[in-house]
Amino acid sequence: MNAKALHTLEYDKIIQKLAAAAATSLGREEAEKLYPSQELRVVERRLAATDEAARAIALKGSPPFGGITDVRASLYRAKLQGMLQPAELFEIAQFIMGSRRLNKFISSADEELTLPLLTDLCEPLTDFKAIEDEIRRCVDEQGEVLDSASPELASVRRDIRINAGRAREKLESLIRSSSVQKMLQDALITQRNDRYVIPVKAEYRSHFGGIVHDQSGSGATMFIEPEAVVQMNNKLRELTLKEQQEIERILRKLTEAVGERADLLTGDVELIGQLDFIVAKASLAHSMMATLPAVNDEGKLLLRRARHPLIDQKNVVPIDIELGDDYSAIIVTGPNTGGKTVSLKTIGLLSLMAMSGLFVPADEGSVLCVFDGIYADIGDEQSIEQSLSTFSSHMTNLISMLGQVTSRSLVLLDEVGAGTDPAEGSALAIAILEHLHRIGCRMIATTHYSELKAYAYNREGIINASMEFDVATLRPTYRLLVGVPGRSNAFAIAERLGLPKSIIEHARGEVSEDELKVDTMIASLEQDRRTAESERKLAERLRLDVEKLQQQIADERAKFQEQKAKLMDEAREQARLSVAKAKREAEDIIAELRQLAQDEGASVKEHKLIEARKKLEDAIPAPAERASRAAAGGKAVKIEPGDEVKVLSLGGQRGHVVELSGNQEAVVQLGIMKMKVALADLDPVRQQASAKTKQQAQATVVKRSRDENIRTELDLRGTTLDEAILEVDRFLDEAFLSNLGQVYVIHGKGTGALRTGIQEFLRRHKHVKSYRIGSFGEGGAGVTVAELH
């Protein structure tokens, strides 16, 4: 990748923004090493990782990087058996905890989103919780070794506190003496060299025995350790040295434990740095309102409302550009300050960002190419080397890049051929563009030369473009118009500014008639384009309004149908319950009649009992199947003698047709009895087909088992947990009786409360052998798969 192009296109400023988005120094270090890749697979993997991080942040929020620092230096010293200080050990404990929390965060997000790249990245992370707990038992947040680190340390510190208390008590009793107070500079106890002393006036030095440890700067105060506390201070000193020895032993033991795992922990540090770097890319995308671009290595580029990432989003004007299909080069013309240079930089910088695995500030559907090199000669660079002229500087850059450009390169040229005689400059510009065009690279060039408009018009694969200029306001709109060459606005601007009309007319006379015709043609094209653009926007608004209205109608219709079905179901259920109650009462009466007949030796005809039961069945509201048949006009399926049928009014009892009785009824043999049944009340088990019909249908008939209506999945979305438990219990009983080995319970993702409740119920259910979350092709975290006994 051309280093000068990276600097010219301000790629380093994007890297600075990325580094600032990192949560740790580890991530910043990775960000600062980022470099565009020329390999399509690498770029696709980088973008996929950024996309996974963006989706994880959108679902779960920012990953927990708190407490994680770069502990590699401490790990290296531990590996070399150098003793770590308490603060360093505590940082390592914090790192171990942070590593575990990050791994848990990614695992949780992966259950709902499927994040293969981030999961693979975190998989090698180790969890040395035992070391973390041991460090926290011995060291506190302030980097102090705790008494709980060992019984010996606790005992020594207890003795230190006791002896220190005794020494202070002795000295306090001494300084409270009235005879001593007049000899003291201040009535207080202090320490020098870890020994308790009192401040004595210099003139009373000889009145005190003991040891002088220090004196004030003026010499007026002597810090004396009285002889009465010398032995106590000696004891304190011994205990202090013993404390230090025990602390050192504890620290060496902890350091040894860390050193044994230093290599693994160092690997964890690097992995977390990469994870922070990927998350920083996602965070940068969010702050820029950037999107995931598609990438290719075929030279195709399509940017929809692309914005320069370093310009304030409130002021930047989006551009649309396409390159690589119908044309491979674009020649942009237009006035200064019209936005040509910004457009060039936008295209180049967004290409570099995509090649680095960064989202780009453009609308969805944008496509970028992975180039083997991006070369830029931007005219607004003000760093001219070795006192070269503007033209010489441009030529030096061009000569350097011409030897490196290939058919897979992107070349960005600003004001090509500028800085010299216009005639020679335009001729040289055409020659350079023609040479690059023959190479086959993708190229975008800006120019003031009108001769290049004709060149682009006559060359296949090259198209004109311009930066729009509003003559009414004398301001550029900064919009890139592909397919429309730029035109001179000098006369219009001069006239608007008040230049005398006679001078303007004289100037027009100096311009050739052909150039005026071209200018008029371009003006007409611009007017037509504005009209077409306005009409397109109006049509787009109308289309959106119509789609919105259609969606509203569809929603209202669906809502109406849902309410209608709900009301019908409620009415049927209410009627069914009422009739069922009456049927139970009638069955009780019939049973009593039978018993009465047996007791009195009378006889009740069985067919009369069946007819009475049939009347009760007819009173039950038709189920959905019968209701739909009635809604279709009550047309009965064609039934012939010998057909096996189900009698719907008798709960689906099977029989066969003996004969037809007219056009509305049939005589059906049900076990040992015959009865007349309406044709509409019969459902054929299998229809008699002609030999020809059977032959035609043989290829498409699918045999089903008698358990064809048994469900293998249960959809519980939209239900409460209590309702769901009842449904699951009934569903599992049906599946168990049907000898199903595996069933699917669909509960959706949501907050996870429904899934948790259902899985807890499955864990305790007698028919459930095991259960698991659905795999990728089974519905993921929205489905639980249960294995039955």
mmCIF file with all atom_site columns, C-alpha atoms in Angstrom, residues 32 51 80 92 141 188 357 529 547 571 643 657-658 669 692 695 700 729-730 748 764 773:
data_model
loop_
_atom_site.group_PDB
_atom_site.id
_atom_site.type_symbol
_atom_site.label_atom_id
_atom_site.label_alt_id
_atom_site.label_comp_id
_atom_site.label_asym_id
_atom_site.label_entity_id
_atom_site.label_seq_id
_atom_site.pdbx_PDB_ins_code
_atom_site.Cartn_x
_atom_site.Cartn_y
_atom_site.Cartn_z
_atom_site.occupancy
_atom_site.B_iso_or_equiv
_atom_site.pdbx_formal_charge
_atom_site.auth_seq_id
_atom_site.auth_comp_id
_atom_site.auth_asym_id
_atom_site.auth_atom_id
_atom_site.pdbx_PDB_model_num
ATOM 1  C CA . GLU A 1 32  ? -2.340  1.640   16.098  1.00 0.00 ? 32  GLU A CA 1
ATOM 2  C CA . ASP A 1 51  ? -20.224 -7.023  12.393  1.00 0.00 ? 51  ASP A CA 1
ATOM 3  C CA . LEU A 1 80  ? 12.042  -14.911 35.409  1.00 0.00 ? 80  LEU A CA 1
ATOM 4  C CA . ILE A 1 92  ? -3.100  -9.725  37.671  1.00 0.00 ? 92  ILE A CA 1
ATOM 5  C CA . GLU A 1 141 ? -7.103  -3.091  46.491  1.00 0.00 ? 141 GLU A CA 1
ATOM 6  C CA . LEU A 1 188 ? 3.843   14.821  71.027  1.00 0.00 ? 188 LEU A CA 1
ATOM 7  C CA . GLY A 1 357 ? -12.200 -4.170  8.362   1.00 0.00 ? 357 GLY A CA 1
ATOM 8  C CA . ARG A 1 529 ? -31.612 16.227  -14.579 1.00 0.00 ? 529 ARG A CA 1
ATOM 9  C CA . GLU A 1 547 ? -46.815 1.004   0.796   1.00 0.00 ? 547 GLU A CA 1
ATOM 10 C CA . ALA A 1 571 ? -68.867 -18.830 21.086  1.00 0.00 ? 571 ALA A CA 1
ATOM 11 C CA . ASP A 1 643 ? -66.853 -46.651 0.856   1.00 0.00 ? 643 ASP A CA 1
ATOM 12 C CA . VAL A 1 657 ? -71.785 -47.378 3.250   1.00 0.00 ? 657 VAL A CA 1
ATOM 13 C CA . VAL A 1 658 ? -74.347 -50.138 2.486   1.00 0.00 ? 658 VAL A CA 1
ATOM 14 C CA . GLN A 1 669 ? -73.252 -50.219 8.713   1.00 0.00 ? 669 GLN A CA 1
ATOM 15 C CA . LYS A 1 692 ? -57.171 -44.555 -14.625 1.00 0.00 ? 692 LYS A CA 1
ATOM 16 C CA . GLN A 1 695 ? -52.654 -44.961 -12.216 1.00 0.00 ? 695 GLN A CA 1
ATOM 17 C CA . THR A 1 700 ? -47.646 -38.722 -6.060  1.00 0.00 ? 700 THR A CA 1
ATOM 18 C CA . ASP A 1 729 ? -47.501 -31.150 29.864  1.00 0.00 ? 729 ASP A CA 1
ATOM 19 C CA . ARG A 1 730 ? -50.363 -32.149 27.507  1.00 0.00 ? 730 ARG A CA 1
ATOM 20 C CA . GLY A 1 748 ? -38.907 -17.544 21.158  1.00 0.00 ? 748 GLY A CA 1
ATOM 21 C CA . ARG A 1 764 ? -38.435 -32.407 36.234  1.00 0.00 ? 764 ARG A CA 1
ATOM 22 C CA . ILE A 1 773 ? -31.077 -25.423 23.006  1.00 0.00 ? 773 ILE A CA 1
#
